Amino acid sequence: MEFIRTLFSISRAQKRIVSVIIDIAFIIIAFFGAIAAVLENVAVLFETQYWLFMLIVCPISIYVFARQGLYRAVLRHIELQALTAVAVGVLVSTLTVVVTAYISEVSLPSSVPIIYAAFAFIFVGGSRTLVRTVFSDEIKRDGEYVIIYGAGVSGRQLVTALSQSSEYRAMAFVDDDPTLHGTVIKGVNVHSPSIIRELVERYRVNKILLAMPGVSHYRRKQILLSLEPLAKQILTIPAMCDLVSGEKVYSDIKQIEIEDLLGRNAVTPRESLMAANIKGKNVMVTGAGGSIGSELCRQILNYNPKRLVLYELSEYGLYSIETELRTHADFLGIEVEILPMQGCVQKENRVLAVMESFKVQTVYHTAAYKHVPLVEQNVVEGVRNNIFGTFYSARAAIAAKVETFVLISTDKAVRPTNVMGATKRMAELTLQALSKGSHSTRFCMVRFGNVLGSSGSVVPLFRKQIANGGPVTVTHPEITRFFMTIPEAAQLVIQAGAMGQGGDVFVLDMGTPLKIVDLAYKMIHLSGLKVMDDKNPDGDIAVQFSGLRPGEKLFEELLIGENVSGTAHERIMTAHEVMLPWEVLEPILDDLELACYNFDHQTVRNILLKAPTGFNPSDGICDLMWIARMKDKETSSKVVDLASRIA
């Protein structure tokens, strides 16, 4: 084996010279071996005529092998197709033997060419297969033992890919198809999933590779749930679309994505709805650098807008999304004017100037503060950005004669227990009131729950905590949340916006809510680790409950009442909820603006409580500045009281 490793370490040119020399030796051995076998006499080895014979046969044979690309193939990666090149070369070499013997009138038994062909094919082709097998076996001995779930085309491709590296060694297939059980594919036995635990223990496997990129999300979820109790790390190959596009290959093994646990099949977007407000139009996205905003930009770019205006306060966020979109536009081969505009939605004159300058026709308003605890601690800025940022942007859209204005809302706007939810409900009420005015702008709102992978999502937090050895922190054992992938949410937002008539509140079908603690357990198990608790004190990762944060609810809702109707899209519903006429809402906004200007947190809270938002706070005022002022007042009061007593 050391000799083979040394041989593989020399340069490519040197390897080719060695291969040619060895093949010449094989041709000579095959020829004289064939004659000796027929004549049963080794004396032929000393006959000059046969050696002169080889001076013609060898160069022609090597030339044909070279033309067939045999010396360009890498031995350790050589495929069975290379044997075809060997067969063609041997056939030409055999014909050369026959023709040369005929022309030179050398006496050659008729069976010699046949035996020569067999020997030459075995020596030249067999040697290469042998080297490939020996090298592959050496690699396999170094690899980590794994089980592959799925013995279909993807599983077979994965075994082939793994055989070329020393990272993993496939010990067994498991597959749902009973007709494959007991068979051997690529040298690997296929078993029923029912004995996977036995296989894991037999081979001491710590990783299971899921090779089913084309399976439905529902079936994938079922498989993952069946594998979860094993507490082994589950890895998967890329999705079928990535494999087909060439962006990924079978060896690109990655961790299981949490969306696989949702068991939710994404609905193919309707092209007419996706393109209605985008194709050939000037589109603007506020908060373009955020999680939802950036995904909206990616989706919008696919439908060839005339202009795409990126409005973002964060310099880094704006730079990142602009760079990505320009690269993506070049990849798609489309010409779209991408305009990075830095600005704050609270500055109405800036928003208006941007809309008018670029003749914006469609606005997707995602700019908002969405992190519940941070808004609780920064109430005034939350109100200014979420309510007045939306109000000013909407008023600018009316002035700039924007055709469609879509607000991205949240499930936390329904019977809110926190300031963030109350501000988003006020933003909805503001757009509903403005939609009844005499103007051409069409307003609508799209309300949905958590998106996987967004800023502040529990998923990246859990993954980081697991990587650091725990503990994984969950606020409450009963807390549940709705989840949706960012791409699906963005597509549904665009489609809902195309269906709006004015003042509509659209609600996305989020599926079944998940318990956050169950999500934590699944992520731990699918990472190949065990939960540490009273029943299993020797586990790997502990789950700790930190308590509900200020303003946090146990359960989120998507509807205020039961008055909801379906739409032309199966995942989009319309909610029919309380609206305020502008003449009633305007004085509320005026009072709220004055309270924010004076940093009067108590008045801000009172206004939100009196407005028809359903605001029912679960905590007192948590604003950090308000708390500091209250402490100062309390200290001053104590000093005054002490001074009066002394006097």
XYZ file of C-alpha atoms in Angstrom:
647
model
C 0.000 0.000 0.000
C 2.907 2.346 0.737
C 4.164 1.742 -2.812
C 0.755 2.733 -4.237
C 0.644 5.893 -2.127
C 4.150 6.803 -3.364
C 3.045 6.128 -6.930
C 0.059 8.460 -6.536
C 2.281 11.185 -5.098
C 4.401 11.657 -8.249
C 3.555 14.249 -10.922
C 0.875 13.721 -13.565
C 3.443 13.517 -16.407
C 5.463 10.931 -14.509
C 2.329 8.879 -13.863
C 1.565 8.808 -17.587
C 5.092 7.611 -18.411
C 4.799 4.859 -15.804
C 1.379 3.834 -17.203
C 2.775 3.629 -20.753
C 5.746 1.524 -19.643
C 3.496 -0.831 -17.679
C 1.061 -1.173 -20.608
C 3.935 -1.999 -22.980
C 5.046 -4.680 -20.550
C 1.460 -6.024 -20.380
C 1.187 -6.169 -24.200
C 4.464 -8.054 -24.482
C 3.515 -10.452 -21.680
C 0.055 -11.005 -23.206
C 1.527 -11.705 -26.661
C 4.226 -14.115 -25.587
C 1.907 -15.674 -23.045
C -0.631 -16.393 -25.788
C 2.016 -17.993 -28.057
C 3.487 -20.026 -25.198
C 0.022 -21.239 -24.202
C -0.746 -22.439 -27.728
C 2.675 -23.881 -28.608
C 3.332 -25.057 -25.043
C 6.912 -23.936 -25.515
C 8.706 -21.046 -23.801
C 11.463 -21.061 -26.405
C 9.436 -18.498 -28.387
C 10.666 -15.887 -25.909
C 14.068 -16.021 -27.596
C 12.904 -15.815 -31.214
C 13.926 -12.511 -32.785
C 11.016 -12.386 -35.254
C 8.475 -12.106 -32.459
C 10.383 -9.292 -30.731
C 10.552 -7.401 -34.034
C 6.845 -8.101 -34.262
C 6.358 -6.252 -30.955
C 8.166 -3.165 -32.300
C 5.159 -2.634 -34.552
C 2.328 -3.773 -32.263
C 3.356 -1.870 -29.111
C 3.556 1.693 -30.570
C 0.259 1.274 -32.416
C -1.477 -0.099 -29.287
C -0.156 2.689 -27.048
C -1.184 5.285 -29.655
C -4.749 3.933 -29.716
C -4.912 3.824 -25.891
C -3.789 7.453 -25.792
C -6.340 8.503 -28.404
C -9.053 6.815 -26.321
C -8.063 9.022 -23.363
C -6.818 6.150 -21.236
C -3.838 8.147 -19.996
C -5.907 11.186 -19.118
C -8.035 9.211 -16.645
C -7.135 9.458 -12.961
C -6.655 5.891 -11.714
C -8.132 6.401 -8.273
C -11.302 7.932 -9.814
C -11.479 5.740 -12.916
C -14.966 4.587 -13.873
C -16.165 1.459 -15.662
C -16.484 3.513 -18.846
C -12.677 3.454 -19.024
C -12.896 -0.272 -19.706
C -14.603 0.598 -22.990
C -11.493 2.533 -23.993
C -9.368 -0.481 -23.007
C -11.590 -2.806 -25.066
C -11.295 -0.573 -28.163
C -7.523 -0.339 -27.744
C -7.146 -4.108 -27.301
C -9.327 -4.765 -30.353
C -7.150 -2.485 -32.529
C -4.022 -4.048 -31.032
C -5.309 -7.539 -31.886
C -6.102 -6.511 -35.458
C -2.596 -5.077 -35.677
C -1.188 -8.450 -34.620
C -3.206 -10.239 -37.304
C -2.385 -7.760 -40.086
C 1.302 -7.583 -39.168
C 1.573 -11.361 -39.083
C -0.083 -11.572 -42.493
C 2.124 -8.909 -44.092
C 5.378 -10.156 -42.562
C 4.424 -13.779 -43.258
C 5.181 -14.715 -39.672
C 3.707 -18.084 -38.765
C 1.096 -17.460 -36.042
C -1.434 -20.057 -34.837
C -5.019 -18.901 -35.448
C -5.967 -19.051 -31.754
C -3.147 -16.743 -30.647
C -4.941 -13.434 -31.464
C -7.975 -14.502 -29.444
C -5.929 -15.515 -26.422
C -3.780 -12.397 -26.800
C -6.884 -10.196 -26.757
C -8.143 -11.858 -23.577
C -4.782 -11.552 -21.829
C -4.283 -7.945 -22.903
C -7.754 -6.900 -21.722
C -7.259 -8.616 -18.366
C -3.822 -7.117 -17.818
C -4.482 -3.551 -19.026
C -8.063 -3.180 -17.813
C -7.834 -5.404 -14.778
C -4.781 -3.644 -13.397
C -6.583 -0.325 -13.443
C -9.683 -1.770 -11.782
C -7.489 -3.399 -9.159
C -5.716 -0.138 -8.313
C -9.052 1.687 -8.077
C -10.470 -1.006 -5.776
C -7.421 -1.099 -3.522
C -7.365 2.670 -3.220
C -11.115 2.846 -2.527
C -10.833 0.185 0.168
C -8.025 2.142 1.779
C -10.208 5.267 1.788
C -13.165 3.361 3.220
C -11.086 2.060 6.107
C -10.349 5.661 7.097
C -13.946 6.950 6.860
C -16.548 7.382 9.587
C -19.259 4.720 9.446
C -22.649 6.011 8.249
C -26.029 4.627 7.195
C -27.745 6.018 4.098
C -31.531 6.367 4.206
C -32.731 5.974 0.618
C -31.358 3.466 -1.892
C -32.752 5.182 -4.965
C -30.847 7.151 -7.582
C -29.800 9.794 -5.047
C -28.547 7.187 -2.580
C -26.506 5.438 -5.261
C -24.999 8.707 -6.404
C -24.178 9.516 -2.793
C -22.361 6.187 -2.299
C -20.319 6.868 -5.429
C -19.468 10.361 -4.220
C -18.496 9.123 -0.747
C -16.284 6.399 -2.211
C -13.986 9.109 -3.546
C -13.295 10.630 -0.137
C -12.087 9.458 3.248
C -14.741 11.322 5.261
C -17.524 8.734 5.386
C -17.930 5.007 4.760
C -21.410 3.737 3.873
C -22.109 0.589 5.928
C -25.760 0.036 4.983
C -28.733 1.346 3.059
C -32.221 1.530 4.529
C -35.144 2.058 2.190
C -38.944 2.014 2.375
C -39.220 -0.083 -0.806
C -39.591 -3.749 0.289
C -38.477 -4.997 -3.145
C -34.982 -3.631 -2.443
C -34.566 -5.311 0.945
C -31.856 -7.954 0.877
C -30.268 -6.613 -2.312
C -26.763 -5.189 -2.673
C -26.245 -1.822 -4.378
C -22.742 -0.489 -5.075
C -21.407 -3.083 -2.650
C -23.725 -1.919 0.159
C -26.549 -4.053 1.599
C -30.110 -2.676 1.616
C -32.239 -3.164 4.747
C -35.702 -2.308 6.044
C -36.026 0.879 8.142
C -37.577 -1.277 10.861
C -34.128 -2.589 11.854
C -32.288 0.711 11.682
C -31.692 0.766 15.439
C -30.039 -2.660 15.198
C -27.880 -1.416 12.309
C -26.871 1.693 14.247
C -25.744 -0.424 17.187
C -24.056 -3.070 15.014
C -21.884 -0.590 13.115
C -21.642 1.977 15.938
C -22.976 4.643 13.614
C -23.258 8.258 14.789
C -24.555 9.770 11.550
C -27.426 8.922 9.203
C -27.396 10.478 5.734
C -30.822 11.220 4.257
C -30.617 10.737 0.481
C -34.175 11.585 -0.551
C -34.074 15.116 -2.021
C -37.248 14.681 -4.069
C -39.501 13.335 -1.293
C -42.431 15.461 -0.087
C -42.048 17.626 3.002
C -44.696 15.586 4.785
C -42.872 12.292 4.146
C -39.545 13.860 5.122
C -41.090 14.967 8.411
C -42.341 11.404 9.053
C -38.868 9.990 8.416
C -37.206 12.533 10.692
C -39.698 11.824 13.483
C -38.932 8.098 13.182
C -35.185 8.776 13.367
C -35.362 11.298 16.206
C -35.430 8.708 19.062
C -32.082 7.324 17.847
C -30.391 10.587 18.941
C -27.978 10.342 16.006
C -26.946 13.236 13.807
C -29.077 13.407 10.675
C -27.468 14.913 7.592
C -29.004 15.351 4.169
C -28.002 15.945 0.588
C -29.206 19.142 -1.155
C -32.692 19.617 -2.542
C -33.468 18.221 -5.986
C -33.757 21.709 -7.524
C -30.183 22.512 -6.428
C -28.909 19.210 -7.800
C -30.645 19.696 -11.155
C -29.438 23.303 -11.490
C -25.878 22.226 -10.786
C -25.532 24.559 -7.815
C -24.970 21.569 -5.511
C -23.640 18.024 -5.879
C -24.452 14.834 -4.010
C -21.368 15.113 -1.816
C -22.538 18.491 -0.435
C -23.865 16.981 2.782
C -25.452 19.439 5.205
C -27.395 19.537 8.437
C -31.151 18.963 8.474
C -33.008 22.236 8.047
C -35.690 22.930 10.635
C -38.267 23.593 7.911
C -38.054 19.837 7.223
C -39.755 19.350 10.590
C -42.731 21.495 9.571
C -43.938 18.835 7.159
C -45.340 21.623 5.017
C -45.342 21.381 1.224
C -44.888 24.814 -0.300
C -47.583 25.739 -2.811
C -46.273 26.674 -6.227
C -46.712 30.456 -6.577
C -49.201 31.665 -9.166
C -47.250 33.444 -11.847
C -50.034 35.908 -12.684
C -50.269 37.098 -9.068
C -46.499 37.209 -8.607
C -45.975 39.350 -11.683
C -49.050 41.615 -11.378
C -47.445 44.375 -9.277
C -43.843 43.758 -10.313
C -43.175 42.964 -13.967
C -42.062 46.071 -15.818
C -42.864 48.295 -12.818
C -40.916 50.460 -10.412
C -40.929 48.623 -7.092
C -39.745 49.870 -3.699
C -39.032 47.798 -0.581
C -38.621 49.575 2.747
C -36.466 47.711 5.232
C -34.836 46.018 2.236
C -31.911 44.735 4.275
C -34.024 42.843 6.826
C -34.954 39.175 6.830
C -38.322 39.582 5.071
C -37.324 42.663 3.081
C -34.255 41.014 1.564
C -36.195 37.877 0.598
C -38.909 40.035 -0.986
C -36.184 41.716 -3.043
C -34.892 38.331 -4.233
C -38.371 37.205 -5.238
C -39.159 40.517 -6.916
C -35.982 40.350 -8.997
C -37.137 37.036 -10.480
C -40.138 38.794 -12.049
C -38.154 41.416 -13.930
C -39.202 44.800 -12.515
C -38.127 47.923 -14.348
C -36.589 49.401 -11.192
C -36.017 48.012 -7.717
C -35.572 50.680 -5.040
C -33.930 49.408 -1.852
C -34.831 51.704 1.054
C -32.894 50.844 4.194
C -31.565 52.624 7.302
C -28.713 50.171 8.004
C -25.684 50.919 5.848
C -24.349 47.379 6.090
C -27.767 45.850 5.413
C -28.186 48.047 2.325
C -24.697 47.242 1.021
C -25.200 43.490 1.532
C -28.530 43.199 -0.240
C -27.486 45.478 -3.111
C -24.335 43.431 -3.744
C -26.266 40.177 -3.630
C -29.012 41.405 -5.964
C -26.585 42.743 -8.553
C -24.810 39.379 -8.622
C -28.161 37.584 -8.896
C -29.327 39.868 -11.712
C -26.145 39.100 -13.672
C -26.742 35.390 -13.100
C -30.324 35.683 -14.378
C -29.153 37.743 -17.335
C -31.706 40.512 -16.740
C -31.312 44.270 -16.809
C -32.890 45.795 -13.718
C -32.043 49.194 -12.307
C -31.176 48.494 -8.660
C -31.155 51.662 -6.562
C -29.761 51.548 -2.994
C -31.364 54.397 -1.046
C -30.391 55.006 2.553
C -33.017 56.578 4.739
C -35.463 56.323 7.618
C -39.199 55.778 7.144
C -39.847 58.370 9.880
C -38.621 61.114 7.515
C -41.612 61.664 5.273
C -39.919 64.179 2.967
C -37.101 61.712 2.245
C -39.538 58.868 1.533
C -41.649 61.122 -0.712
C -38.600 62.376 -2.610
C -37.451 58.824 -3.309
C -40.901 57.692 -4.452
C -41.352 60.686 -6.756
C -37.810 60.596 -8.157
C -38.084 56.986 -9.257
C -41.810 57.002 -10.059
C -42.493 54.140 -7.671
C -45.629 52.130 -8.466
C -45.510 49.340 -5.858
C -44.303 49.546 -2.249
C -43.677 46.642 0.121
C -43.353 48.179 3.573
C -41.351 45.836 5.803
C -39.444 48.463 7.806
C -40.364 47.936 11.465
C -38.982 47.088 14.864
C -40.150 43.520 15.465
C -38.182 42.251 18.474
C -40.708 42.216 21.332
C -38.369 42.706 24.355
C -36.401 45.495 22.640
C -39.548 47.426 21.759
C -40.760 46.989 25.346
C -37.512 48.620 26.488
C -37.624 51.365 23.802
C -41.317 52.220 23.620
C -41.162 55.651 21.995
C -38.887 54.522 19.170
C -41.090 51.474 18.618
C -44.162 53.716 18.309
C -42.391 56.203 16.058
C -41.006 53.587 13.703
C -43.888 51.123 13.552
C -46.852 53.512 13.633
C -45.595 56.838 12.334
C -43.023 55.270 9.997
C -45.918 53.415 8.377
C -48.168 56.506 8.443
C -45.561 58.789 6.850
C -44.640 56.204 4.227
C -48.318 55.697 3.370
C -48.948 59.444 3.162
C -45.893 59.816 0.924
C -47.227 56.996 -1.269
C -50.524 58.842 -1.696
C -48.715 62.059 -2.625
C -46.451 60.213 -5.070
C -49.474 58.435 -6.619
C -48.133 54.962 -5.810
C -50.484 52.282 -7.154
C -50.133 49.596 -4.444
C -48.856 49.787 -0.867
C -48.472 46.485 1.019
C -47.805 46.470 4.775
C -46.068 43.474 6.326
C -47.866 42.911 9.626
C -47.626 40.225 12.300
C -49.697 37.765 14.314
C -48.638 39.747 17.391
C -51.040 42.492 16.260
C -53.934 40.247 17.313
C -55.005 40.942 20.913
C -51.486 42.203 21.659
C -49.902 41.837 25.063
C -46.862 43.907 24.088
C -46.110 47.332 22.636
C -44.734 45.880 19.403
C -48.012 44.081 18.658
C -50.052 47.156 19.604
C -48.008 49.371 17.274
C -48.470 46.974 14.382
C -52.240 46.883 14.976
C -52.262 50.696 15.032
C -50.353 50.637 11.740
C -53.055 48.385 10.293
C -55.791 50.737 11.527
C -53.939 53.690 9.985
C -53.773 52.100 6.546
C -57.388 50.961 6.762
C -58.467 54.526 7.519
C -56.289 56.002 4.752
C -57.650 53.477 2.248
C -61.076 55.195 2.425
C -59.688 58.531 1.258
C -60.059 60.051 -2.199
C -56.826 58.938 -3.840
C -55.615 56.248 -6.223
C -53.299 54.316 -3.893
C -54.485 50.839 -2.935
C -53.519 49.768 0.605
C -53.499 46.252 1.996
C -51.907 44.403 4.902
C -50.537 40.867 5.164
C -50.432 39.288 8.614
C -48.405 36.183 9.440
C -46.352 34.580 12.227
C -42.707 33.722 12.742
C -40.434 32.969 9.828
C -37.609 30.478 10.157
C -34.147 31.995 10.059
C -35.243 35.604 10.564
C -33.347 37.921 12.875
C -34.367 37.063 16.418
C -35.649 33.606 15.472
C -35.163 30.848 18.042
C -33.734 28.446 15.451
C -30.289 30.057 14.947
C -30.166 30.714 18.703
C -30.843 27.046 19.509
C -28.314 25.905 16.907
C -25.637 28.151 18.404
C -26.428 26.979 21.925
C -26.230 23.321 20.854
C -22.884 23.936 19.118
C -21.577 25.517 22.333
C -22.632 22.528 24.421
C -25.821 24.053 25.856
C -27.891 24.747 27.706
C -30.733 25.447 25.287
C -32.955 28.149 26.763
C -36.734 28.159 26.300
C -38.874 30.820 27.954
C -41.788 28.564 28.967
C -42.600 24.825 28.607
C -46.028 25.582 27.043
C -45.113 28.396 24.656
C -46.117 27.794 21.010
C -45.514 29.661 17.783
C -46.553 29.546 14.133
C -43.660 29.048 11.692
C -43.180 29.530 7.981
C -40.125 29.629 5.734
C -38.978 33.060 4.579
C -39.274 32.288 0.819
C -42.857 31.016 1.186
C -43.832 34.024 3.303
C -42.369 36.429 0.735
C -44.139 34.723 -2.165
C -47.482 34.790 -0.357
C -47.017 38.460 0.549
C -46.498 39.350 -3.105
C -49.519 37.305 -4.201
C -51.743 38.728 -1.469
C -50.727 42.248 -2.451
C -51.920 41.572 -5.980
C -55.383 40.559 -4.699
C -55.991 43.596 -2.467
C -58.916 45.891 -3.261
C -58.208 48.523 -0.608
C -57.977 48.252 3.168
C -57.775 44.440 3.066
C -56.197 42.527 5.946
C -54.847 39.277 4.536
C -53.930 36.412 6.845
C -51.552 33.682 5.712
C -52.253 30.037 6.503
C -49.421 29.231 8.906
C -50.381 25.605 9.494
C -50.219 24.061 12.964
C -48.338 25.894 15.742
C -45.286 24.198 17.251
C -44.306 23.984 20.904
C -40.928 25.669 21.208
C -39.678 23.122 23.733
C -40.510 20.282 21.310
C -38.559 22.127 18.630
C -35.589 22.355 21.015
C -35.758 18.607 21.765
C -35.904 17.716 18.076
C -32.941 19.941 17.210
C -30.880 18.333 19.982
C -31.781 14.779 18.919
C -31.231 15.400 15.208
C -27.809 16.850 16.036
C -26.848 13.426 17.367
C -27.098 14.431 21.027
C -29.278 13.479 23.983
C -31.276 15.755 26.263
C -29.951 16.029 29.804
C -32.785 15.916 32.349
C -33.866 14.118 35.515
C -34.590 10.928 33.564
C -31.277 11.083 31.714
C -28.640 12.840 33.887
C -25.880 11.596 31.566
C -27.323 13.411 28.546
C -25.427 15.938 26.449
C -27.530 19.119 26.338
C -29.789 20.530 29.044
C -32.965 22.517 28.334
C -33.559 25.397 30.743
C -36.695 27.519 31.134
C -35.907 31.207 31.575
C -39.455 32.538 32.031
C -41.600 34.655 29.724
C -39.984 37.913 28.667
C -41.774 41.266 29.017
C -44.791 41.369 26.704
C -44.392 37.775 25.535
C -47.493 35.601 24.989
C -47.802 31.862 25.391
C -49.945 31.529 22.267
C -50.081 33.701 19.164
C -53.230 34.256 17.092
C -53.770 35.320 13.514
C -57.394 36.489 13.722
C -59.123 38.920 16.059
C -62.555 37.430 15.417
C -64.165 34.629 13.471
C -65.164 36.832 10.544
C -62.806 35.502 7.900
C -63.253 34.459 4.305
C -61.163 32.617 1.777
C -59.585 33.998 -1.372
C -58.614 32.610 -4.749
C -55.429 31.310 -3.085
C -55.660 28.351 -0.681
C -53.008 29.757 1.672
C -54.388 33.317 1.876
C -57.487 34.428 3.825
C -59.153 37.816 4.326
C -59.970 39.025 7.836
C -62.930 41.386 8.308
C -62.094 43.396 11.416
C -62.817 46.678 13.204
C -61.920 49.815 11.242
C -61.825 53.470 12.319
C -62.758 56.369 10.040
C -59.943 58.875 9.516
C -61.678 61.640 11.459
C -61.697 59.372 14.547
C -58.163 58.034 14.107
C -56.451 61.357 13.301
C -56.781 62.924 16.804
C -55.506 59.654 18.335
C -52.390 59.868 16.169
C -51.935 63.559 17.021
C -52.074 62.832 20.760
C -49.718 59.896 20.337
C -47.228 61.980 18.390
C -47.214 64.660 21.091
C -46.729 62.053 23.830
C -43.768 60.592 21.931
C -42.254 64.047 21.493
C -42.456 64.589 25.265
C -41.287 61.030 26.043
C -44.438 60.672 28.107
C -44.480 56.896 28.347
C -47.549 56.718 30.573
C -49.618 58.733 28.102
C -48.325 56.602 25.214
C -49.506 53.502 27.044
C -52.889 55.057 27.890
C -53.497 56.000 24.249
C -52.645 52.492 23.053
C -54.953 51.063 25.712
C -57.881 53.302 24.698
C -57.451 52.756 20.952
C -59.311 49.750 19.488
C -56.151 47.646 19.272
C -57.149 45.083 21.891
C -53.952 45.951 23.767
C -53.830 44.034 27.042
C -50.291 44.364 28.433
C -48.966 41.521 30.528
C -46.384 43.739 32.250
C -45.943 47.289 33.466
C -43.985 49.904 31.533
C -40.581 48.336 30.784
C -39.018 51.234 28.899
C -35.463 51.607 30.217
C -35.462 55.398 30.095
C -38.812 55.611 31.886
C -37.571 53.229 34.606
C -34.417 55.331 35.088
C -36.506 58.509 35.396
C -38.820 56.862 37.903
C -35.819 55.879 40.004
C -34.504 59.449 39.878
C -37.898 60.801 40.916
C -38.098 58.284 43.727
C -34.615 59.257 44.915
C -35.443 62.986 44.692
C -38.688 62.419 46.566
C -36.839 60.615 49.354
C -34.275 63.452 49.599
C -37.011 66.102 49.783
C -38.893 64.070 52.374
C -35.726 63.640 54.460
C -34.931 67.356 54.213
C -38.428 68.302 55.348
C -38.141 66.015 58.350
C -34.799 67.514 59.334
C -36.225 71.002 58.993
